[in-house]
Amino acid sequence: MIMYGPEANEGYVTLVNGTVSYTMCYDGWDDENAAVVCRMLGYTSVGAIAVHNVTTANPDLIWPHQFDCDGSETSLHNCPTSEIKNVTECVNYGSPGVFCSKEPVPDDFFLLSFVGTIARMDRVSESLTIVLSVNITRVIAIDYDPTEQYIYWTDITLDHIARCDLNGGEITVIYQTGSESVMDGIAVDSASRLIFYTDTGYDEIGVIDMRTLNRTVLFNSSLEEPRKIIFDSNTREIFWSDWGTNATIERANYDGSGREVIVDSGIIWPNGLVLDGDHLYWCDAYLDVVERIGRDLTGRIMLYSTGLVHCFDFVLVDEYFYCNDWSSDNIIRFEKNGSDISPYGPRLQQRWGLTHYRKGTYVVYLFTYFFYKSEINSMFPI
């Protein structure tokens, strides 16, 4: 896919087959398709607009199918297609295109919650942008879906899981629970389109399908105070902490099978969890330590026993941990190897949830389409 226009964020869309470029038909070209195109090009999908009659259409170079995207797809390759019955009519309306918002998608940032506020902080400049400060109360856990560029969070006063755009705006409640709920943990697997959560009020761990919003309770027994939850999308495992009377750190498969205790001694309030390759890290807010163990349950070692007082949540970026420690008005940054503790970012009180996102090597796929007798035969990224 290539977009031609007066500026990089607008123009008409072409599909490339070898040395031949095909324009689209106006039929079925809508804002949902435009959102996917903008996302492929590295722009935010919010505010994407489908534009018709951008340029004159050549009847011999019109792709005879339309995309039927719902707007959540990561690329046109994932959208269903349908055949256009009257290609010649497309010529009368010209070739369609898109207009994308010029606002760039941040590519290396933290999301954090504090005092009824959700904020985004640039990791390099440490500058803070308020995303949301109305219609939220106690946002305890927070995560990010880079596919649709939504922030997800748990609000333990309003008893729900909700989302909004990365730049704020309208709030959508994904799951409303009961008054006894205390949803302390959330983890969004963007690739699998799943949201995992912990609820220490109802003593359960559940999963929500982001596409259908169907919810499944994975565990509601042998849990006391389920807290932090994380995942490994490659092995399809979830890991969680429970700081009940008999504190544990456990894991299981995405479907709830294979439940296994990883740590059940020497921990009291295991708040934060971080996976890094073959190692699992945690911070204990009662013992004020950071420890590590291998995923094979061997090699448990203590990395920090001083410098932290109440680690509520932490993340790992490169060789540094970033911790929301309640003893400090700043985020605490410290090296993974157990040294160099220092304050980071602006002074903020009552911080709770913390997550980090950094854009990886982004590839805009160029799709090749082979046509035989006006029928699509295959479609795949080169």
Coordinates of C-alpha atoms in Angstrom, one line a residue:
M1 CA 0.0 0.0 0.0
I2 CA 1.2 3.5 -0.9
M3 CA -0.5 6.8 -0.3
Y4 CA 0.1 9.8 -2.6
G5 CA -0.9 13.3 -1.7
P6 CA 0.2 16.9 -1.1
E7 CA 1.4 15.9 2.4
A8 CA 2.5 12.7 4.1
N9 CA -0.8 12.4 6.1
E10 CA -3.2 12.7 3.2
G11 CA -3.7 11.5 -0.3
Y12 CA -5.2 8.7 -2.4
V13 CA -4.5 5.0 -1.7
T14 CA -2.9 2.6 -4.2
L15 CA -2.3 -1.1 -4.0
V16 CA 0.9 -2.4 -5.7
N17 CA 1.2 -5.6 -7.7
G18 CA 4.8 -5.8 -8.9
T19 CA 5.2 -2.8 -11.1
V20 CA 1.5 -2.1 -11.4
S21 CA -0.4 0.2 -9.0
Y22 CA -4.2 -0.2 -8.6
T23 CA -6.4 2.6 -7.2
M24 CA -9.4 1.9 -5.0
C25 CA -13.1 2.2 -5.8
Y26 CA -15.2 4.7 -3.9
D27 CA -17.7 2.0 -3.2
G28 CA -17.5 0.9 0.4
W29 CA -14.6 3.2 1.2
D30 CA -15.3 4.6 4.6
D31 CA -13.8 6.0 7.8
E32 CA -13.1 2.6 9.2
N33 CA -10.9 1.7 6.3
A34 CA -9.2 5.1 6.6
A35 CA -8.5 4.4 10.3
V36 CA -6.7 1.3 9.4
V37 CA -4.6 3.0 6.6
C38 CA -3.6 5.8 9.0
R39 CA -2.6 3.2 11.6
M40 CA -0.4 1.4 9.0
L41 CA 1.3 4.7 8.2
G42 CA 2.2 5.4 11.8
Y43 CA -0.5 8.0 12.5
T44 CA -3.2 7.9 15.1
S45 CA -6.4 6.3 13.9
V46 CA -8.5 8.8 15.8
G47 CA -9.9 11.4 13.4
A48 CA -9.1 9.4 10.2
I49 CA -11.4 10.5 7.4
A50 CA -12.2 8.7 4.2
V51 CA -12.1 11.1 1.2
H52 CA -13.7 10.4 -2.2
N53 CA -12.8 11.6 -5.7
V54 CA -9.2 12.5 -4.7
T55 CA -7.9 11.8 -8.2
T56 CA -9.1 10.6 -11.6
A57 CA -9.6 6.8 -11.8
N58 CA -8.3 4.7 -14.7
P59 CA -10.9 1.9 -15.4
D60 CA -8.1 -0.5 -16.2
L61 CA -6.3 0.1 -12.9
I62 CA -9.1 -0.2 -10.4
W63 CA -8.9 -3.0 -7.8
P64 CA -12.2 -4.9 -8.2
H65 CA -12.8 -5.5 -4.5
Q66 CA -13.6 -3.3 -1.5
F67 CA -12.3 -3.5 2.0
D68 CA -14.8 -4.0 4.8
C69 CA -12.7 -3.0 7.8
D70 CA -14.3 -2.4 11.2
G71 CA -11.5 0.1 12.1
S72 CA -9.7 -2.0 14.7
E73 CA -7.4 -3.9 12.4
T74 CA -3.7 -3.3 12.3
S75 CA -3.5 -3.5 8.5
L76 CA -5.7 -3.8 5.4
H77 CA -4.4 -7.3 5.2
N78 CA -6.6 -8.2 8.2
C79 CA -9.8 -6.7 6.7
P80 CA -12.4 -8.8 4.9
T81 CA -13.0 -8.0 1.3
S82 CA -16.0 -8.3 -1.1
E83 CA -16.2 -8.1 -4.9
I84 CA -17.3 -4.9 -6.6
K85 CA -19.9 -5.8 -9.3
N86 CA -19.7 -2.6 -11.4
V87 CA -16.1 -1.5 -11.7
T88 CA -16.8 1.0 -14.5
E89 CA -19.1 3.0 -12.2
C90 CA -16.1 3.6 -9.9
V91 CA -14.5 5.8 -12.6
N92 CA -17.4 8.3 -12.4
Y93 CA -16.5 9.0 -8.7
G94 CA -12.8 9.0 -8.9
S95 CA -10.3 7.3 -6.6
P96 CA -10.7 7.6 -2.9
G97 CA -8.1 8.4 -0.3
V98 CA -7.7 9.2 3.4
F99 CA -6.9 12.2 5.6
C100 CA -5.0 11.3 8.8
S101 CA -4.5 13.5 11.9
K102 CA -1.1 15.1 11.9
E103 CA -0.8 14.5 15.6
P104 CA 2.1 12.0 16.0
V105 CA 1.7 8.9 18.0
P106 CA 4.1 9.0 21.0
D107 CA 6.6 6.2 20.8
D108 CA 8.3 6.0 24.2
F109 CA 6.3 6.9 27.2
F110 CA 4.9 6.0 30.6
L111 CA 1.3 6.0 31.6
L112 CA 0.6 6.6 35.2
S113 CA -2.4 7.4 37.5
F114 CA -2.4 9.7 40.4
V115 CA -5.0 11.7 42.4
G116 CA -7.9 11.2 40.0
T117 CA -5.7 11.7 37.0
I118 CA -4.3 9.7 34.1
A119 CA -1.1 11.1 32.6
R120 CA 1.4 10.3 29.9
M121 CA 5.1 11.0 30.5
D122 CA 7.8 11.1 27.8
R123 CA 10.5 8.7 29.0
V124 CA 13.4 10.8 27.5
S125 CA 12.3 14.4 28.3
E126 CA 10.3 13.4 31.5
S127 CA 7.6 15.9 30.4
L128 CA 4.1 15.1 31.6
T129 CA 0.9 15.4 29.7
I130 CA -2.5 15.1 31.4
V131 CA -4.7 12.7 29.5
L132 CA -7.7 12.5 31.7
S133 CA -8.8 14.2 34.9
V134 CA -12.6 14.1 34.9
N135 CA -15.1 11.2 35.4
I136 CA -12.4 9.0 37.1
T137 CA -11.6 8.6 40.8
R138 CA -9.1 5.9 42.0
V139 CA -7.4 4.4 39.0
I140 CA -5.3 1.6 40.5
A141 CA -4.1 -0.3 37.4
I142 CA -3.4 0.9 33.9
D143 CA -2.3 -0.5 30.6
Y144 CA -2.1 0.4 26.9
D145 CA -3.3 -1.2 23.6
P146 CA -1.0 0.1 20.8
T147 CA -3.1 -1.6 18.2
E148 CA -6.1 0.7 18.7
Q149 CA -4.2 3.3 20.8
Y150 CA -6.5 3.0 23.8
I151 CA -5.6 3.4 27.5
Y152 CA -7.3 0.8 29.7
W153 CA -7.6 1.1 33.5
T154 CA -9.4 -0.2 36.6
D155 CA -11.3 2.3 38.8
I156 CA -11.9 0.8 42.2
T157 CA -14.4 3.5 43.3
L158 CA -16.5 3.4 40.1
D159 CA -16.1 -0.4 40.0
H160 CA -15.3 -0.8 36.4
I161 CA -12.7 -1.3 33.7
A162 CA -12.8 1.6 31.2
R163 CA -10.8 3.0 28.2
C164 CA -10.2 6.2 26.4
D165 CA -8.0 7.3 23.5
L166 CA -4.3 7.9 24.1
N167 CA -5.0 11.7 24.0
G168 CA -8.0 11.5 26.3
G169 CA -11.6 12.2 25.2
E170 CA -14.7 10.0 25.6
I171 CA -14.6 7.2 28.2
T172 CA -16.0 3.8 27.4
V173 CA -16.8 1.4 30.2
I174 CA -15.7 -2.1 29.1
Y175 CA -16.8 -4.0 32.2
Q176 CA -19.0 -2.8 35.1
T177 CA -18.8 -5.0 38.2
G178 CA -20.5 -5.0 41.6
S179 CA -20.0 -2.8 44.6
E180 CA -17.8 -5.3 46.4
S181 CA -15.3 -5.3 43.6
V182 CA -11.7 -4.1 44.0
M183 CA -10.0 -4.6 40.7
D184 CA -6.3 -4.2 41.5
G185 CA -4.7 -5.5 38.4
I186 CA -5.0 -5.2 34.6
A187 CA -2.9 -6.5 31.7
V188 CA -3.8 -5.9 28.0
D189 CA -2.5 -8.4 25.5
S190 CA -2.8 -6.4 22.3
A191 CA -1.8 -9.3 20.0
S192 CA -4.3 -11.7 21.4
R193 CA -7.0 -9.0 22.0
L194 CA -7.4 -10.1 25.6
I195 CA -7.7 -8.1 28.9
F196 CA -6.7 -10.0 32.1
Y197 CA -7.7 -8.6 35.5
T198 CA -7.5 -9.4 39.1
D199 CA -10.3 -8.6 41.6
T200 CA -9.4 -8.7 45.2
G201 CA -12.9 -7.9 46.3
Y202 CA -14.5 -10.9 44.7
D203 CA -11.2 -12.9 44.9
E204 CA -11.2 -13.8 41.2
I205 CA -9.0 -13.6 38.1
G206 CA -10.7 -13.1 34.8
V207 CA -10.2 -12.4 31.1
I208 CA -12.2 -10.2 28.7
D209 CA -12.2 -10.6 24.9
M210 CA -11.6 -7.1 23.5
R211 CA -13.5 -7.9 20.3
T212 CA -16.7 -9.2 21.9
L213 CA -16.4 -8.0 25.5
N214 CA -17.3 -11.4 26.7
R215 CA -15.9 -12.2 30.1
T216 CA -14.6 -15.4 31.5
V217 CA -13.6 -16.1 35.1
L218 CA -10.5 -18.1 35.1
F219 CA -10.1 -18.5 38.9
N220 CA -12.3 -17.8 41.9
S221 CA -10.9 -20.3 44.4
S222 CA -7.6 -20.5 46.3
L223 CA -7.3 -16.7 46.0
E224 CA -7.2 -14.3 48.9
E225 CA -5.9 -10.9 47.7
P226 CA -5.0 -11.2 44.0
R227 CA -3.0 -8.1 43.0
K228 CA -0.7 -7.6 40.1
I229 CA -1.1 -9.6 36.8
I230 CA 1.1 -9.8 33.7
F231 CA 1.4 -12.1 30.7
D232 CA 3.7 -13.7 28.2
S233 CA 2.0 -13.6 24.8
N234 CA 4.6 -16.0 23.4
T235 CA 4.0 -18.8 25.9
R236 CA 0.4 -17.7 26.5
E237 CA 0.9 -17.6 30.3
I238 CA -0.4 -15.3 32.9
F239 CA 1.5 -14.5 36.1
W240 CA -0.1 -12.9 39.2
S241 CA 0.7 -12.0 42.8
D242 CA -1.6 -12.7 45.8
W243 CA -0.8 -10.9 49.1
G244 CA -3.2 -12.7 51.3
T245 CA -2.4 -14.4 54.6
N246 CA -0.3 -17.0 52.6
A247 CA 1.2 -14.7 49.9
T248 CA 2.1 -16.3 46.6
I249 CA 3.2 -15.6 43.1
E250 CA 1.6 -18.0 40.6
R251 CA 1.2 -18.7 36.9
A252 CA -1.2 -20.5 34.6
N253 CA -2.0 -20.8 30.9
Y254 CA -4.4 -18.3 29.2
D255 CA -7.2 -20.8 29.5
G256 CA -6.7 -21.4 33.2
S257 CA -5.0 -24.7 32.9
G258 CA -1.6 -25.5 34.3
R259 CA -1.9 -23.4 37.5
E260 CA 1.4 -23.5 39.4
V261 CA 2.9 -21.7 42.4
I262 CA 6.2 -20.0 41.7
V263 CA 6.9 -18.4 45.1
D264 CA 5.2 -19.1 48.4
S265 CA 7.7 -18.2 51.0
G266 CA 9.6 -15.1 52.1
I267 CA 7.0 -12.7 50.6
I268 CA 4.2 -10.7 52.3
W269 CA 3.0 -7.9 49.9
P270 CA 4.2 -8.8 46.4
N271 CA 2.9 -5.8 44.5
G272 CA 4.8 -5.4 41.2
L273 CA 5.7 -8.1 38.8
V274 CA 8.0 -7.9 35.8
L275 CA 8.9 -10.5 33.2
D276 CA 12.3 -10.2 31.5
G277 CA 13.3 -13.2 29.3
D278 CA 13.8 -16.2 31.6
H279 CA 13.5 -14.2 34.8
L280 CA 10.6 -13.0 36.9
Y281 CA 11.0 -9.9 39.2
W282 CA 8.8 -8.7 42.0
C283 CA 8.8 -5.9 44.5
D284 CA 7.4 -6.5 48.0
A285 CA 5.8 -3.4 49.6
Y286 CA 6.0 -4.8 53.1
L287 CA 9.6 -6.2 53.1
D288 CA 10.8 -3.3 50.8
V289 CA 12.8 -5.6 48.6
V290 CA 13.2 -6.5 44.9
E291 CA 13.8 -10.1 44.1
R292 CA 14.3 -12.3 41.0
I293 CA 13.7 -15.9 40.2
G294 CA 14.1 -18.0 37.1
R295 CA 11.1 -19.2 35.3
D296 CA 12.3 -22.7 35.9
L297 CA 11.9 -21.8 39.7
T298 CA 15.6 -21.7 40.3
G299 CA 18.2 -19.0 41.1
R300 CA 16.1 -16.8 43.5
I301 CA 18.2 -13.8 44.5
M302 CA 17.5 -10.5 46.3
L303 CA 18.5 -7.4 44.2
Y304 CA 17.5 -4.5 46.6
S305 CA 16.9 -4.5 50.3
T306 CA 17.4 -0.7 50.8
G307 CA 16.2 2.4 49.0
L308 CA 12.5 1.4 48.7
V309 CA 9.7 1.8 51.3
H310 CA 6.4 0.9 49.6
C311 CA 6.7 -0.2 45.9
F312 CA 3.2 -0.1 44.6
D313 CA 4.0 -0.9 40.9
F314 CA 7.1 -1.0 38.7
V315 CA 8.2 -1.6 35.2
L316 CA 11.5 -2.5 33.5
V317 CA 12.8 -0.5 30.5
D318 CA 16.2 -1.6 29.1
E319 CA 18.4 -1.9 32.2
Y320 CA 16.4 0.3 34.6
F321 CA 13.4 -0.3 36.8
Y322 CA 10.9 2.6 37.3
C323 CA 9.0 2.3 40.5
N324 CA 5.9 4.0 42.0
D325 CA 7.2 4.0 45.5
W326 CA 4.8 5.8 48.0
S327 CA 7.8 7.0 50.1
S328 CA 8.8 9.4 47.3
D329 CA 7.0 12.2 45.4
N330 CA 9.0 11.1 42.3
I331 CA 9.2 7.8 40.4
I332 CA 12.2 5.9 41.7
R333 CA 14.6 4.7 39.0
F334 CA 17.2 2.0 39.7
E335 CA 19.4 -0.4 37.7
K336 CA 18.4 -4.0 37.1
N337 CA 21.7 -5.2 38.6
G338 CA 21.0 -3.7 42.0
S339 CA 22.5 -0.2 42.0
D340 CA 22.1 3.5 41.2
I341 CA 18.8 4.5 42.9
S342 CA 17.7 8.0 41.9
P343 CA 14.5 10.1 41.6
Y344 CA 12.9 10.4 38.1
G345 CA 10.4 12.7 36.6
P346 CA 8.2 15.4 38.2
R347 CA 7.0 15.3 41.7
L348 CA 3.6 13.7 41.9
Q349 CA 1.7 12.5 45.0
Q350 CA -0.5 9.4 45.5
R351 CA 0.7 7.6 42.4
W352 CA -0.8 4.2 41.7
G353 CA -0.7 2.4 38.3
L354 CA 2.4 2.5 36.0
T355 CA 3.0 1.1 32.6
H356 CA 5.4 1.8 29.7
Y357 CA 5.2 1.6 26.0
R358 CA 7.9 1.9 23.3
K359 CA 7.3 1.5 19.7
G360 CA 9.3 -1.3 18.2
T361 CA 10.7 -1.5 14.6
Y362 CA 7.6 -0.4 12.7
V363 CA 7.2 -1.8 9.2
V364 CA 4.5 -0.5 6.9
Y365 CA 3.6 -3.5 4.9
L366 CA 3.5 -3.3 1.1
F367 CA 0.8 -5.6 -0.1
T368 CA 1.0 -7.5 -3.4
Y369 CA -2.2 -8.6 -5.0
F370 CA -2.5 -11.1 -7.9
F371 CA -5.5 -10.9 -10.1
Y372 CA -6.8 -13.6 -12.3
K373 CA -10.0 -12.9 -14.3
S374 CA -10.9 -10.1 -11.9
E375 CA -10.7 -12.5 -9.0
I376 CA -8.3 -12.0 -6.1
N377 CA -6.1 -15.0 -5.7
S378 CA -3.9 -14.2 -2.8
M379 CA -2.9 -11.3 -0.6
F380 CA 0.2 -11.3 1.7
P381 CA 2.8 -8.9 3.0
I382 CA 6.2 -9.0 1.2

